[in-house]
CSV table of C-alpha atoms in Angstrom, one decimal:
chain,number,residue,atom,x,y,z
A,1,UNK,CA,99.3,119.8,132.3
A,2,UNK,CA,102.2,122.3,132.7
A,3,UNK,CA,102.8,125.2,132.5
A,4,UNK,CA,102.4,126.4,128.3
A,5,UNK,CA,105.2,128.8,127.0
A,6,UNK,CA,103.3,131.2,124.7
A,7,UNK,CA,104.0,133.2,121.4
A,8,UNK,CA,102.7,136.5,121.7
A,9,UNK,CA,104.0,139.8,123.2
A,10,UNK,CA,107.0,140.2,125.3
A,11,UNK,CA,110.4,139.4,125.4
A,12,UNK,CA,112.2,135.6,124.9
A,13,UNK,CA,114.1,134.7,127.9
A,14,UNK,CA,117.6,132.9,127.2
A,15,UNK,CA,116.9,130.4,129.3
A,16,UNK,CA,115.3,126.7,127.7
A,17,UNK,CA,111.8,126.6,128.0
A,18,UNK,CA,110.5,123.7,130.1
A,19,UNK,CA,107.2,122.9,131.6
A,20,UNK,CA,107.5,125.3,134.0
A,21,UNK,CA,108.3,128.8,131.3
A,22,UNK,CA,106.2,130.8,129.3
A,23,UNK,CA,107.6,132.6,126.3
A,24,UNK,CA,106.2,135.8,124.5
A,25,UNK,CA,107.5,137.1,121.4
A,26,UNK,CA,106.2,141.1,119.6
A,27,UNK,CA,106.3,139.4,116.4
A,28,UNK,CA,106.5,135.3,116.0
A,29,UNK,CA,107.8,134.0,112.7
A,30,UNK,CA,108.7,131.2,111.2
A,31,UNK,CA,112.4,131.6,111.6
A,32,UNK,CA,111.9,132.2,115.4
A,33,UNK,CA,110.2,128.8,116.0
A,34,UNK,CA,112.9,127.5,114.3
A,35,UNK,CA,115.3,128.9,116.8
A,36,UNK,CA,113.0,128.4,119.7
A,37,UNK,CA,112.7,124.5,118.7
A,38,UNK,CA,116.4,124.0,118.1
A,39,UNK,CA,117.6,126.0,121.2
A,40,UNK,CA,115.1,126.7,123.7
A,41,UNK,CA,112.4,124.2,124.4
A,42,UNK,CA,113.3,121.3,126.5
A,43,UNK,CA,112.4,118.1,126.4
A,44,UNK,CA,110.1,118.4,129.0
A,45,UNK,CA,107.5,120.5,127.7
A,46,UNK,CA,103.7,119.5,128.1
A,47,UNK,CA,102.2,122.8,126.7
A,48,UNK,CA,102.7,125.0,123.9
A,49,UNK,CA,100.9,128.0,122.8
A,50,UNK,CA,101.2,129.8,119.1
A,51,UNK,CA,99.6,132.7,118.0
A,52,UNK,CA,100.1,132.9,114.1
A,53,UNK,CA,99.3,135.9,112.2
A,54,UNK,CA,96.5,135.1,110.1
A,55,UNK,CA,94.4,138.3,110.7
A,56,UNK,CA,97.3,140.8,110.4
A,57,UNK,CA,98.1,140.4,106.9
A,58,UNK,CA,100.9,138.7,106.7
A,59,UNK,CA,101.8,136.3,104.6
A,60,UNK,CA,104.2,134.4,105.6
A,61,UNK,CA,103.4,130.8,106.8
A,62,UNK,CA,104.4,130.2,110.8
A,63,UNK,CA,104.0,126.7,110.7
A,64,UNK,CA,105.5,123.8,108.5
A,65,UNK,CA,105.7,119.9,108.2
A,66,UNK,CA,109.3,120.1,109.0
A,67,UNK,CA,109.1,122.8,111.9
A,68,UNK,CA,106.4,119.9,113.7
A,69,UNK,CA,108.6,117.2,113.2
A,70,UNK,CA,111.4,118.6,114.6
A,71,UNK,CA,108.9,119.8,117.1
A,72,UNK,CA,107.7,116.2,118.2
A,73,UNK,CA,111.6,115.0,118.1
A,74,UNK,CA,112.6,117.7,120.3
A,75,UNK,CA,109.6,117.7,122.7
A,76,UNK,CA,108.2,114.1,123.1
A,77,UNK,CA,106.1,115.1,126.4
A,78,UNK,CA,103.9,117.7,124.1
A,79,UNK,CA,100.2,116.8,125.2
A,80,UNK,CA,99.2,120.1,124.7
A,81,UNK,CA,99.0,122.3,121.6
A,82,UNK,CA,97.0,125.4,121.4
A,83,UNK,CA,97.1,127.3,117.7
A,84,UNK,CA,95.3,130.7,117.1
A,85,UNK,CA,94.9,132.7,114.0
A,86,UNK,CA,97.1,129.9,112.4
A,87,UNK,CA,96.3,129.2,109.2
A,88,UNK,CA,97.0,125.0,108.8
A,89,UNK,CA,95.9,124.2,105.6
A,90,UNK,CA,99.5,123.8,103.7
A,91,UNK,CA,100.1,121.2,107.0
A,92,UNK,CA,98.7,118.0,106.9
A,93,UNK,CA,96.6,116.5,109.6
A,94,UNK,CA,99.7,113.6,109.8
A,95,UNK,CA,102.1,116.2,110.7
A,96,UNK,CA,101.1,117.1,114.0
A,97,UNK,CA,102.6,115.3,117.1
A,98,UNK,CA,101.3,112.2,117.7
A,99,UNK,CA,102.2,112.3,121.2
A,100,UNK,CA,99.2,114.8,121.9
A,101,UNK,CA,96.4,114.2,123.8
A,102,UNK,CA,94.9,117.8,123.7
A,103,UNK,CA,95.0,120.6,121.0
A,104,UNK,CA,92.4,123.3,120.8
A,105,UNK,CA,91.8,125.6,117.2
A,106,UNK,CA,91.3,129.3,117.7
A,107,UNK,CA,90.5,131.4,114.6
A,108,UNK,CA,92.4,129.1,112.5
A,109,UNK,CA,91.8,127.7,108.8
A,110,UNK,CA,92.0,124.0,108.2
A,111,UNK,CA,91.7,122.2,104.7
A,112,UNK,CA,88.7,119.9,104.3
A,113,UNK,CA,90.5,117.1,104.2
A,114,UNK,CA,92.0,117.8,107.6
A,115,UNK,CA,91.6,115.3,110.6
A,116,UNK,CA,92.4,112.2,108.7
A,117,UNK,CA,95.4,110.2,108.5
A,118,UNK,CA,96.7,106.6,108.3
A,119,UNK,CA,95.6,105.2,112.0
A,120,UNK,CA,99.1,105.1,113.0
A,121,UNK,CA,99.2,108.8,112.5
A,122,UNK,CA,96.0,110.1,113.3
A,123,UNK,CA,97.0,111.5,117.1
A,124,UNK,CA,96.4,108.2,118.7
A,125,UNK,CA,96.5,109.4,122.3
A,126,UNK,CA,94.0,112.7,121.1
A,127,UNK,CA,91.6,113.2,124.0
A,128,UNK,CA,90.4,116.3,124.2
A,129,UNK,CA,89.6,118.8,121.0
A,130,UNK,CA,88.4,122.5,121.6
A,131,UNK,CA,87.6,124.2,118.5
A,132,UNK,CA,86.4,127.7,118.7
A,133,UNK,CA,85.3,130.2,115.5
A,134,UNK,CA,87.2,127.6,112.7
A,135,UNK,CA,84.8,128.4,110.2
A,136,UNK,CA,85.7,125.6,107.9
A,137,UNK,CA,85.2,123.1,110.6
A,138,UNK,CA,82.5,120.6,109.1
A,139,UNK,CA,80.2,117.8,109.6
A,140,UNK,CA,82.9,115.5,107.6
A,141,UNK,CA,86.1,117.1,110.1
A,142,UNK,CA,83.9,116.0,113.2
A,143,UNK,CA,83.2,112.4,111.8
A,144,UNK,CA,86.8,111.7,110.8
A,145,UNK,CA,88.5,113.3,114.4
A,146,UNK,CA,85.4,111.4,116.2
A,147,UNK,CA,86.2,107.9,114.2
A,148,UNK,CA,89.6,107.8,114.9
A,149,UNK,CA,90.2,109.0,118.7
A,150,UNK,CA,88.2,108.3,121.9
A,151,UNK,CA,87.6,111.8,122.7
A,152,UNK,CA,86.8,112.2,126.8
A,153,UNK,CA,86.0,116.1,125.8
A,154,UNK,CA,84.7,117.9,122.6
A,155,UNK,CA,84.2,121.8,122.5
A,156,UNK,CA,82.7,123.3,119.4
A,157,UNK,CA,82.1,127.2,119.4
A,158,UNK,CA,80.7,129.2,116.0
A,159,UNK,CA,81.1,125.8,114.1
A,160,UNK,CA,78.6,126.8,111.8
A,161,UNK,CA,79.4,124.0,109.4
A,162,UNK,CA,78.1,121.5,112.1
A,163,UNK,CA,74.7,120.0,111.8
A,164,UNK,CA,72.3,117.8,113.1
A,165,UNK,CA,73.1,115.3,110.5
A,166,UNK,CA,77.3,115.6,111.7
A,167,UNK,CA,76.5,114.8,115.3
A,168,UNK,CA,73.8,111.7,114.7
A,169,UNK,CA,77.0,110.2,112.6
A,170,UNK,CA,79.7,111.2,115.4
A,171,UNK,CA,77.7,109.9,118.4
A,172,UNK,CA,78.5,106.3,117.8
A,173,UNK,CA,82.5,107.4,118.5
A,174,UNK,CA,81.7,109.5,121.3
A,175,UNK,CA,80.0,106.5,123.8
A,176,UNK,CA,83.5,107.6,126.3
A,177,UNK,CA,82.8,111.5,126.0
A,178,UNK,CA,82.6,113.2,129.8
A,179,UNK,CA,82.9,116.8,128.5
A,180,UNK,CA,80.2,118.1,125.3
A,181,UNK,CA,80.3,121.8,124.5
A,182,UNK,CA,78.2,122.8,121.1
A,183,UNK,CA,78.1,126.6,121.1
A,184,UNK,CA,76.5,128.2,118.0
A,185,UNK,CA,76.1,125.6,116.2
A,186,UNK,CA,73.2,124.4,113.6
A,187,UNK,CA,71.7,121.6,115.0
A,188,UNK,CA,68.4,120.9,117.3
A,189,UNK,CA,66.7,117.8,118.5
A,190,UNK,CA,67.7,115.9,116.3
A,191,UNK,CA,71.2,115.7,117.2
A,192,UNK,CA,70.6,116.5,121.2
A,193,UNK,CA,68.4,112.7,120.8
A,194,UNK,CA,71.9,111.3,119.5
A,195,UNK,CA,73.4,113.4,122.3
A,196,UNK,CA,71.3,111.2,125.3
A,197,UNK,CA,71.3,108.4,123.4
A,198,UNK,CA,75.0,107.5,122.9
A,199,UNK,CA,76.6,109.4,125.3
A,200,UNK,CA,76.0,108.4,128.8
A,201,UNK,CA,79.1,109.2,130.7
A,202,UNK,CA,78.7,112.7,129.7
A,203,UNK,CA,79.0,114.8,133.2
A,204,UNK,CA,79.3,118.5,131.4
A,205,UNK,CA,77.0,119.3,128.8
A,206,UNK,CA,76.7,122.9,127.4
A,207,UNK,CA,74.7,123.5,124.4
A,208,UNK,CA,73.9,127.2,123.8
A,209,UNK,CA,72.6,129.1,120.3
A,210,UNK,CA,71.0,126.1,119.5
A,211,UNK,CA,67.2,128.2,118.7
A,212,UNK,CA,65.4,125.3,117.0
A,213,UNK,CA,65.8,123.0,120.6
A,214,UNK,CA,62.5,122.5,121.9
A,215,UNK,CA,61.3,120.6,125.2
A,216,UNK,CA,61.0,117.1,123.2
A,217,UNK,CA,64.3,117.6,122.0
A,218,UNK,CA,65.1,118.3,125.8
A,219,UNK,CA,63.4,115.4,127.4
A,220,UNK,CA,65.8,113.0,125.5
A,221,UNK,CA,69.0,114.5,127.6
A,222,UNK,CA,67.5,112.7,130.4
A,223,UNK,CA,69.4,109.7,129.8
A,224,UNK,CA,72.7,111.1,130.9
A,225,UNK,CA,72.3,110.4,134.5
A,226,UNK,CA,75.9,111.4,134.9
A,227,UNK,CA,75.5,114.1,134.4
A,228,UNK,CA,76.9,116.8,137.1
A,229,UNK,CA,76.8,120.3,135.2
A,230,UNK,CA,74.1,121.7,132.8
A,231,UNK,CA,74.5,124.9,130.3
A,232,UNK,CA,71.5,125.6,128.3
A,233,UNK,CA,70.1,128.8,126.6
A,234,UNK,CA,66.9,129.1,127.3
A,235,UNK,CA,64.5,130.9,124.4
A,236,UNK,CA,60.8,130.4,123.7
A,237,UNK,CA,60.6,126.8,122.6
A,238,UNK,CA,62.1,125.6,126.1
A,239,UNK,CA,59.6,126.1,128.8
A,240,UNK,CA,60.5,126.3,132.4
A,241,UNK,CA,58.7,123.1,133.4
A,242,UNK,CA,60.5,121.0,130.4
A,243,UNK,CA,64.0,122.3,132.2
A,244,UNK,CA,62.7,121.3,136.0
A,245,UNK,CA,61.0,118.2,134.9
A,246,UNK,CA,64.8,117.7,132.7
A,247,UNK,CA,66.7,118.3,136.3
A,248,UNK,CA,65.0,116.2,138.7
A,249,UNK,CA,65.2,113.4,136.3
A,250,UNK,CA,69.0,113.9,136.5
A,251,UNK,CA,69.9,112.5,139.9
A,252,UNK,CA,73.7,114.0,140.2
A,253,UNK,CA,72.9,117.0,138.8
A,254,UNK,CA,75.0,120.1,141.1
A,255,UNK,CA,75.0,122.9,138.9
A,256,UNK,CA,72.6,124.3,136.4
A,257,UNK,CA,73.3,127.1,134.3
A,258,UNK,CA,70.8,129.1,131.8
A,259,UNK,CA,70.9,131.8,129.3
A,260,UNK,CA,69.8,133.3,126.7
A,261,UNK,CA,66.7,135.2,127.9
A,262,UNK,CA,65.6,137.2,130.9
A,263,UNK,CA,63.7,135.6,133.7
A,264,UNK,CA,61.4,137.1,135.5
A,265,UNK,CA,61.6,136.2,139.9
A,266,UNK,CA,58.7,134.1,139.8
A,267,UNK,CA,60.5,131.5,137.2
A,268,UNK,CA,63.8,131.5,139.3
A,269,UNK,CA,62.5,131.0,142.7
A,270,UNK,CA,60.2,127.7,140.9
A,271,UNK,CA,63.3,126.5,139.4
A,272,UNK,CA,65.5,126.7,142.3
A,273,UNK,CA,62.7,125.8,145.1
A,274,UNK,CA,62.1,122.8,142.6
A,275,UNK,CA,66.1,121.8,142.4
A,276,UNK,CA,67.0,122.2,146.1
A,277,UNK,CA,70.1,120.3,145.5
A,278,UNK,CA,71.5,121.9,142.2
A,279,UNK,CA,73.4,125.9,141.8
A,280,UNK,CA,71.2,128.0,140.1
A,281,UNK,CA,72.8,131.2,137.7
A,282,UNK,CA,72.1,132.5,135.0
A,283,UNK,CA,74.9,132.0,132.0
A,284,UNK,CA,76.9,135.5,130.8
């Protein structure tokens, strides 16, 4: 994707904004996305970056029905949108571009009805969601995105809302998925079974702050025998044996990350004299 022209700190150029800009702004508002959409973006644009101001007490809303309309008018190359400390829930799901096939959440707030849409307007080319600390982000938000786009990569960081119960319904709708991130969420074998059994072209799997995963929930990821890159956190109820025997039943594994604990050097050098073709680290 292009280069993303990005609302934050800075000064706007006067030039249009194309794929190959990027535009900062001290204080974004409303009124200067008008301007920016009216004058300054070009048709070309791929990527777009907003940072709203959700946690710096204003009130004033950045983004609006009308403002993404004119937004996918004006920009019909827009496959990426990226939206931090936005708050979306006076904008329907409906009203963002449907010519996206990426947009990542940072810090925003959505409505709980968000994600849902008549299928012509439900971002039929949507391929890749990030969503990172939305707190509101729920079992129900993941079935209805999951039902109505084939996703090729889901990232989910600090959903708390998530649950075992919201990824056995999704994995069904995520058979095409190559890219799984689940980062502090509340699930555990349960949904990691779902995870190996309905996801087989899966080649990145992270899943990290997930304390009730034990080795039996482990032993079902060996399925994905795609899989090329491997993130776990690794705590009391996974055993370093359950993570080699895991490995060398996953024949194009290349990289193997873990965290969450301390290891002493006897458990490294039996991992990595048992993996002699798979990157060792330890996670940050």
């Amino acid at each position: 994707m292009g280069a993303s022209p990005h609302c934050g700190q800075g000064t706007p150029p006067a030039h249009p904004l194309g794929t190959g800009r990027v535009l900062s702004h001290p204080q974004i508002t409303c009124r200067t996305l008008w301007h920016l959409v009216r004058r300054r973006l070009r048709d070309s644009l791929r990527t777009l970056r907003v940072r709203g101001t959700l946690f710096s007490g204003g009130k004033q809303r950045l983004l609006s029905p009308a403002l993404l309309a004119a937004l996918g008018k004006r920009c019909p190359q827009l496959h990426r949108l990226c939206l931090a400390e936005t708050d979306l829930r006076p904008v329907p799901y409906e009203s963002i571009p449907p010519s996206l096939t990426a947009l990542e959440l940072s810090h925003c707030e959505i409505p709980a009805a968000w994600f849902c849409g008549s299928a012509a307007r439900a971002l039929p080319q949507l391929q890749h969601l990030i969503v990172h600390d939305v707190p509101a982000f729920s079992d129900h938000h993941l079935l209805n995105v999951t039902s109505q786009s084939r996703l090729k990569t889901l990232s989910l960081s600090g959903t708390y809302r998530v649950t075992d119960t919201g990824i056995q319904r999704a994995a069904p709708h995520l058979e095409e998925l190559e890219r799984l991130v689940l980062r502090r969420c509340v699930i555990g074998d349960s949904a990691v079974d779902f995870v190996g059994r309905h996801m087989k072209h899966l080649r990145f799997l992270e899943i990290s702050g997930a304390y009730s995963l034990t080795n039996a929930g482990l032993a079902s990821l060996a399925t994905l025998q795609r899989l090329e890159s491997l993130c776990l956190d690794f705590c009391n109820k996974i055993s370093p044996a359950a993570v080699i025997a895991l490995c060398q039943a996953l024949p194009r594994l290349r990289d193997l990350k873990l965290g969450g604990a301390r290891f002493g050097d006897e458990v490294i050098d039996k991992i990595q004299a048992s993996l002699p073709h798979c990157s060792f680290s330890r996670a940050p």
